[in-house]
XYZ file of C-alpha atoms in Angstrom:
420
model
C 4.508 6.923 16.207
C 5.547 9.281 18.972
C 7.266 9.015 22.434
C 5.373 10.368 25.428
C 7.935 12.193 27.526
C 7.960 11.335 31.307
C 7.068 13.712 34.141
C 10.236 14.203 36.089
C 8.435 15.466 39.032
C 7.154 11.984 39.913
C 8.635 10.195 42.960
C 8.917 6.615 41.563
C 12.014 5.871 39.512
C 10.185 3.443 37.293
C 8.072 6.306 36.199
C 10.969 7.900 34.671
C 10.612 5.929 31.586
C 9.006 7.294 28.380
C 5.985 5.818 26.858
C 5.407 4.931 23.259
C 2.102 5.565 21.291
C 1.516 4.378 17.702
C -1.369 4.005 15.284
C -1.987 1.327 12.958
C -3.801 0.710 9.617
C -6.640 -1.023 11.554
C -7.322 2.294 13.298
C -6.224 1.159 16.629
C -4.134 3.493 18.793
C -1.739 1.542 21.143
C 0.214 3.073 24.092
C 2.736 0.930 25.898
C 5.905 1.112 27.981
C 8.716 -1.140 29.061
C 9.450 -2.450 32.552
C 11.790 -5.174 33.787
C 12.384 -6.240 30.243
C 8.761 -6.683 29.385
C 6.300 -4.649 27.350
C 3.143 -3.461 29.263
C 0.090 -2.033 27.338
C -1.303 1.168 28.994
C -4.226 1.411 26.647
C -5.419 0.349 23.380
C -8.376 1.814 21.391
C -10.894 -0.230 19.350
C -10.355 -0.690 15.580
C -11.671 1.925 13.147
C -10.589 3.969 10.209
C -6.753 3.929 9.391
C -4.690 6.356 11.662
C -3.078 8.714 9.139
C -0.816 10.501 11.735
C -0.184 11.014 15.443
C 0.926 14.240 17.167
C 1.639 15.165 20.752
C 0.369 18.431 22.213
C -0.406 20.306 25.350
C -0.173 23.700 26.982
C 2.762 25.761 25.772
C 5.742 25.470 28.187
C 4.456 22.211 29.636
C 4.919 18.542 28.968
C 3.545 17.625 25.409
C 1.727 14.372 26.614
C -1.781 14.820 24.959
C -2.139 12.421 22.045
C -3.944 13.731 18.867
C -4.794 11.136 16.127
C -5.981 11.882 12.609
C -8.520 9.594 10.929
C -9.966 10.533 7.477
C -11.219 14.008 8.140
C -11.515 13.756 11.890
C -9.141 14.298 14.900
C -9.427 12.535 18.247
C -7.588 13.474 21.437
C -6.615 11.165 24.276
C -4.725 11.523 27.591
C -1.576 9.586 28.309
C -3.888 7.182 30.186
C -6.163 6.513 27.295
C -9.183 8.858 28.292
C -10.721 10.485 25.158
C -11.120 14.226 25.652
C -11.549 15.397 22.009
C -13.640 14.389 18.908
C -13.298 16.916 16.143
C -14.695 16.770 12.673
C -12.790 19.167 10.414
C -15.438 19.016 7.650
C -12.662 18.768 5.103
C -13.683 17.547 1.584
C -10.373 15.472 1.213
C -8.853 13.116 3.849
C -6.154 14.482 6.106
C -2.779 13.631 4.993
C -0.629 15.435 7.640
C -1.133 17.274 10.969
C 0.670 19.451 13.538
C -0.361 20.545 16.801
C 0.935 23.702 18.629
C -0.886 24.695 21.764
C -4.435 25.375 20.834
C -3.565 25.757 17.176
C -4.244 22.688 14.863
C -2.968 22.563 11.367
C -4.457 19.903 9.163
C -3.553 19.339 5.533
C -5.195 17.337 2.722
C -3.690 16.782 -0.736
C -3.795 20.366 -1.799
C -5.715 22.155 1.078
C -4.185 23.752 4.135
C -6.431 24.431 7.140
C -5.653 26.289 10.249
C -8.013 25.783 13.346
C -7.687 27.857 16.534
C -9.276 26.052 19.599
C -11.134 23.829 17.077
C -12.619 26.868 15.241
C -11.766 27.507 11.537
C -9.225 30.300 11.414
C -7.482 30.174 7.971
C -7.260 28.247 4.831
C -4.961 28.061 1.834
C -5.272 26.131 -1.302
C -1.874 25.089 -2.621
C -1.114 24.557 -6.356
C 0.480 21.106 -5.816
C 0.446 18.216 -3.221
C 1.333 19.084 0.419
C 3.676 16.546 1.965
C 4.222 17.829 5.470
C 3.302 20.807 7.847
C 4.711 22.423 10.864
C 4.547 25.721 12.820
C 7.411 27.991 13.873
C 7.423 28.680 17.701
C 5.906 32.026 18.673
C 8.522 34.684 19.529
C 7.256 37.246 21.876
C 8.677 40.755 22.190
C 8.065 44.332 20.995
C 11.109 44.258 18.713
C 11.291 40.724 17.459
C 7.620 39.487 17.847
C 6.243 36.963 15.458
C 2.821 35.357 15.345
C 1.594 31.954 14.324
C 3.725 30.996 11.167
C 2.881 27.649 9.442
C 5.326 26.064 7.125
C 4.335 23.543 4.348
C 6.575 21.381 2.145
C 5.085 20.930 -1.296
C 5.542 18.682 -4.364
C 6.457 21.596 -6.472
C 9.954 21.523 -4.855
C 9.199 24.501 -2.522
C 8.820 25.272 1.059
C 6.088 27.714 1.625
C 5.511 30.105 4.442
C 1.862 30.936 5.205
C 0.623 34.198 6.741
C -3.053 33.840 7.660
C -4.713 32.583 4.550
C -1.983 33.898 2.051
C 1.247 32.861 0.834
C 3.959 35.073 2.411
C 6.844 33.710 0.387
C 8.420 30.345 -0.832
C 11.864 29.127 -1.079
C 12.828 26.770 -3.971
C 14.692 23.682 -3.651
C 16.548 21.223 -5.788
C 14.287 18.336 -5.160
C 10.768 17.589 -3.454
C 10.775 18.091 0.206
C 9.085 15.105 1.933
C 9.314 15.839 5.669
C 9.897 18.963 7.970
C 11.355 19.173 11.386
C 12.248 22.124 13.651
C 15.977 22.398 13.896
C 16.987 21.357 17.477
C 13.382 20.881 18.111
C 12.702 24.592 18.800
C 13.883 26.301 15.450
C 17.403 27.042 16.825
C 18.575 30.158 18.532
C 16.329 32.418 16.419
C 13.417 29.926 16.464
C 13.050 30.024 12.566
C 15.405 27.297 11.277
C 13.732 24.221 9.722
C 15.314 20.968 8.606
C 13.961 19.189 5.594
C 14.461 15.814 3.885
C 13.932 15.196 0.306
C 12.729 12.357 -1.888
C 16.223 11.921 -3.331
C 17.844 11.594 -0.010
C 19.175 15.116 0.538
C 19.174 16.662 4.069
C 18.992 20.470 4.352
C 18.510 23.452 6.554
C 16.720 26.663 5.803
C 16.345 29.918 7.843
C 12.845 31.176 7.437
C 12.873 34.851 8.446
C 9.631 36.975 8.405
C 10.702 38.671 5.023
C 12.460 36.031 3.072
C 13.945 32.576 3.415
C 17.534 31.438 3.061
C 18.990 28.058 2.344
C 21.904 27.489 4.870
C 23.068 24.093 3.653
C 22.006 20.940 1.841
C 23.927 17.791 1.979
C 23.625 14.384 0.376
C 23.066 11.340 2.707
C 24.450 7.840 2.227
C 22.087 6.917 -0.579
C 19.245 8.498 -2.575
C 16.418 6.752 -0.846
C 13.576 9.068 0.245
C 13.939 10.554 3.818
C 10.696 9.710 5.628
C 11.340 11.196 9.137
C 13.672 13.424 11.118
C 14.345 13.649 14.829
C 16.681 15.757 16.909
C 17.965 14.413 20.163
C 21.417 14.428 22.101
C 22.523 10.801 21.401
C 26.362 11.385 21.621
C 26.475 13.504 24.603
C 27.575 16.623 22.535
C 26.919 20.279 23.207
C 24.018 20.209 20.714
C 21.434 17.542 19.830
C 22.054 15.066 16.993
C 20.103 14.772 13.867
C 18.587 11.242 13.322
C 16.965 10.367 9.984
C 14.930 7.458 8.769
C 14.642 6.379 5.095
C 12.426 4.440 2.976
C 15.003 1.624 2.215
C 15.250 0.910 5.948
C 18.594 2.937 6.720
C 18.785 5.071 9.900
C 21.528 7.695 9.877
C 22.885 9.780 12.786
C 24.620 13.163 12.236
C 26.568 15.390 14.565
C 25.906 19.168 14.585
C 28.849 21.540 15.289
C 28.807 24.957 16.579
C 28.107 26.510 13.162
C 25.079 24.354 12.742
C 26.607 22.192 10.005
C 25.807 18.427 10.020
C 28.410 15.649 9.706
C 27.586 12.003 9.317
C 28.340 9.851 12.271
C 26.982 6.394 11.907
C 24.071 4.345 10.435
C 22.022 1.221 10.971
C 20.344 -0.908 8.230
C 16.924 -2.480 9.048
C 14.993 -4.642 6.711
C 11.783 -2.639 6.316
C 10.747 0.845 5.278
C 11.104 3.257 8.199
C 8.059 5.270 9.017
C 9.258 7.122 11.964
C 12.129 7.584 14.419
C 11.724 8.980 17.927
C 14.254 9.300 20.748
C 13.980 8.781 24.583
C 14.604 6.462 27.466
C 11.860 3.628 27.104
C 13.613 0.583 28.549
C 16.264 2.128 30.773
C 16.410 5.453 32.797
C 20.206 5.646 32.336
C 20.488 4.974 28.515
C 19.071 6.830 25.369
C 17.392 4.885 22.693
C 16.261 5.358 19.044
C 12.807 3.998 18.701
C 11.860 2.942 15.184
C 8.595 2.088 13.702
C 8.291 0.326 10.234
C 5.838 0.121 7.481
C 4.866 -3.555 8.367
C 4.155 -2.889 11.910
C 7.477 -3.403 13.746
C 8.503 -1.259 16.606
C 12.037 -1.772 17.874
C 14.766 0.283 19.715
C 18.540 0.867 19.340
C 20.085 1.531 22.670
C 23.413 3.234 23.652
C 23.588 0.673 26.586
C 26.978 -1.238 26.389
C 26.632 -4.795 24.960
C 28.801 -6.220 27.762
C 26.302 -4.998 30.326
C 23.343 -6.421 28.446
C 24.836 -9.743 28.056
C 25.707 -10.015 31.760
C 22.338 -8.755 32.845
C 20.560 -11.344 30.602
C 22.759 -14.210 31.800
C 22.221 -13.488 35.542
C 18.352 -12.869 35.231
C 16.291 -16.067 35.760
C 13.264 -14.108 34.278
C 14.788 -14.152 30.849
C 14.682 -18.002 30.651
C 11.122 -18.181 31.879
C 10.115 -15.536 29.216
C 11.985 -17.486 26.333
C 10.107 -20.639 27.496
C 6.803 -18.784 27.438
C 7.453 -17.354 23.919
C 8.403 -20.954 22.645
C 5.128 -22.406 24.035
C 3.186 -19.595 22.525
C 4.891 -20.073 19.116
C 4.031 -23.851 19.294
C 0.441 -23.128 20.063
C 0.241 -20.625 17.134
C 1.783 -23.157 14.814
C -0.861 -25.743 15.811
C -3.640 -23.257 15.271
C -2.126 -22.465 11.775
C -2.016 -26.114 10.884
C -5.583 -26.692 11.876
C -6.735 -23.670 9.934
C -4.758 -24.780 6.845
C -6.206 -28.309 7.089
C -9.772 -26.821 7.389
C -9.202 -24.432 4.359
C -8.094 -27.338 2.302
C -11.183 -29.370 3.126
C -13.303 -26.445 2.148
C -11.714 -25.562 -1.149
C -10.899 -29.271 -2.336
C -14.133 -31.124 -1.313
C -17.168 -31.734 -3.432
C -18.909 -28.950 -1.971
C -16.054 -26.563 -2.630
C -16.799 -22.868 -1.710
C -15.134 -20.042 -3.609
C -12.502 -18.233 -1.597
C -12.248 -14.440 -1.728
C -8.715 -13.221 -1.320
C -8.679 -10.521 1.386
C -7.306 -7.096 0.461
C -3.848 -6.223 1.758
C -2.416 -2.788 2.396
C 0.285 -2.573 -0.295
C 3.194 0.090 -0.204
C 4.538 0.258 -3.672
C 6.663 2.570 -5.566
C 8.224 2.693 -9.059
C 10.745 5.273 -9.406
C 14.006 6.275 -11.195
C 17.251 5.890 -9.138
C 19.576 8.679 -10.243
C 22.699 6.925 -8.957
C 22.372 3.636 -10.687
C 20.538 4.989 -13.618
C 17.711 2.309 -13.286
C 14.186 2.026 -12.117
C 13.483 0.659 -8.562
C 10.220 -1.355 -8.037
C 9.387 -1.306 -4.219
C 6.701 -3.555 -2.945
C 5.955 -3.987 0.851
C 3.183 -5.986 2.530
C 2.225 -6.539 6.157
C 2.579 -10.322 5.166
C 5.300 -12.244 3.713
C 5.712 -12.193 -0.110
C 6.031 -15.639 -1.579
C 6.628 -14.476 -5.197
C 6.511 -11.665 -7.507
C 5.432 -12.058 -11.190
C 6.733 -9.330 -13.691
C 5.489 -9.415 -17.120
C 6.860 -7.008 -19.804
C 6.317 -6.431 -23.401
C 9.919 -5.119 -23.845
C 13.256 -6.574 -22.966
C 14.319 -5.560 -19.324
C 17.376 -6.349 -17.323
C 17.180 -7.198 -13.589
C 20.132 -5.716 -11.570
C 21.375 -7.576 -8.435
C 21.731 -5.714 -5.235
C 23.471 -6.350 -1.951
C 20.265 -7.099 0.106
C 18.897 -9.476 -2.612
C 17.670 -12.796 -1.274
C 15.322 -13.847 -4.140
C 15.642 -16.639 -6.626
C 15.093 -15.163 -10.083
C 13.547 -17.181 -12.915
C 13.209 -15.838 -16.383
C 11.024 -17.173 -18.933
C 11.804 -16.099 -22.499
C 8.958 -14.887 -24.540
C 7.368 -17.008 -27.346
C 8.556 -16.231 -30.787
């Protein structure tokens, strides 16, 4: 998911609102906006292969409003109105896992392969010794004294951040844990254009300074828990002198940090959602006067956290007759959907229970699962997420196990002792 920034030169105030573009497991790319409290779809592409990642690009120094989507080993480009302008086949042996766009430079990574394309022409390649988790490129610094060309950065599973020069490894900086996501500090690399934020799989947030010769770890701090950091965003949410750092986590926790004049981050506040967070972006989607944190989750939800005062929201909704009409329309739609579900369920029972019963094939669902050791509680965490509700989970073990209760637990546990 990405937020397409608005063109401030437009005359209509309604056009000041940013737009949201997101890709799904079905291969559909959806771009939509908000107007008068309603969601309006701008364009939607046909289904296809799973969308791996979405990046925004454009000419350097201009608004980054070109949409680039990675599918398998291909990349497609769309304008903000949905017109396709690019179809690029990378000819990579492995499917694309992460992507970064910088002007006419395209950086594609598979599990262990890094590929750099200049204007869709193969420029550099690098074979990494371990899995690549994320990629970005430092901004180009021009000048005879401090000039620096294209500098790709990759985060790897061997607990390192690697700096690539051409098709060779320039140097690497070792970390205490596996870096899972990278983001340019302050969205531009900071004052020297070479600082990078990273989030690790054990929930640590850090900042490194990647100079041309060697890298330096500036700071690394623990966050509120040890859940994996899945995304990082920098945006001025608290009206401070510097943008804030917003991170999203695998357990649904969203944290906001304040950055002081020495580039140190301090925790400010957090929000807990129910699903695993895939991405967080910031902008003004619903109101031209209030900033929002837009969140996308693993099961397909997209929602926003706004800075607009609650009192104003309540008064606006109470005075708006459109809200009552919208609520009634939604209720009618829910009733119609429920009737369709009842009819289909009845038809399913007739097919499976009757004399001429037909064998039913269970469809394949995309499952997000993990089994990892939690260092804080010294226990293993089994994480299972589906795009549909989970009715029950059956766990069978040959050894004695103990299930620990957590705050968010809403399950009814039934334990069957083994036969002697």
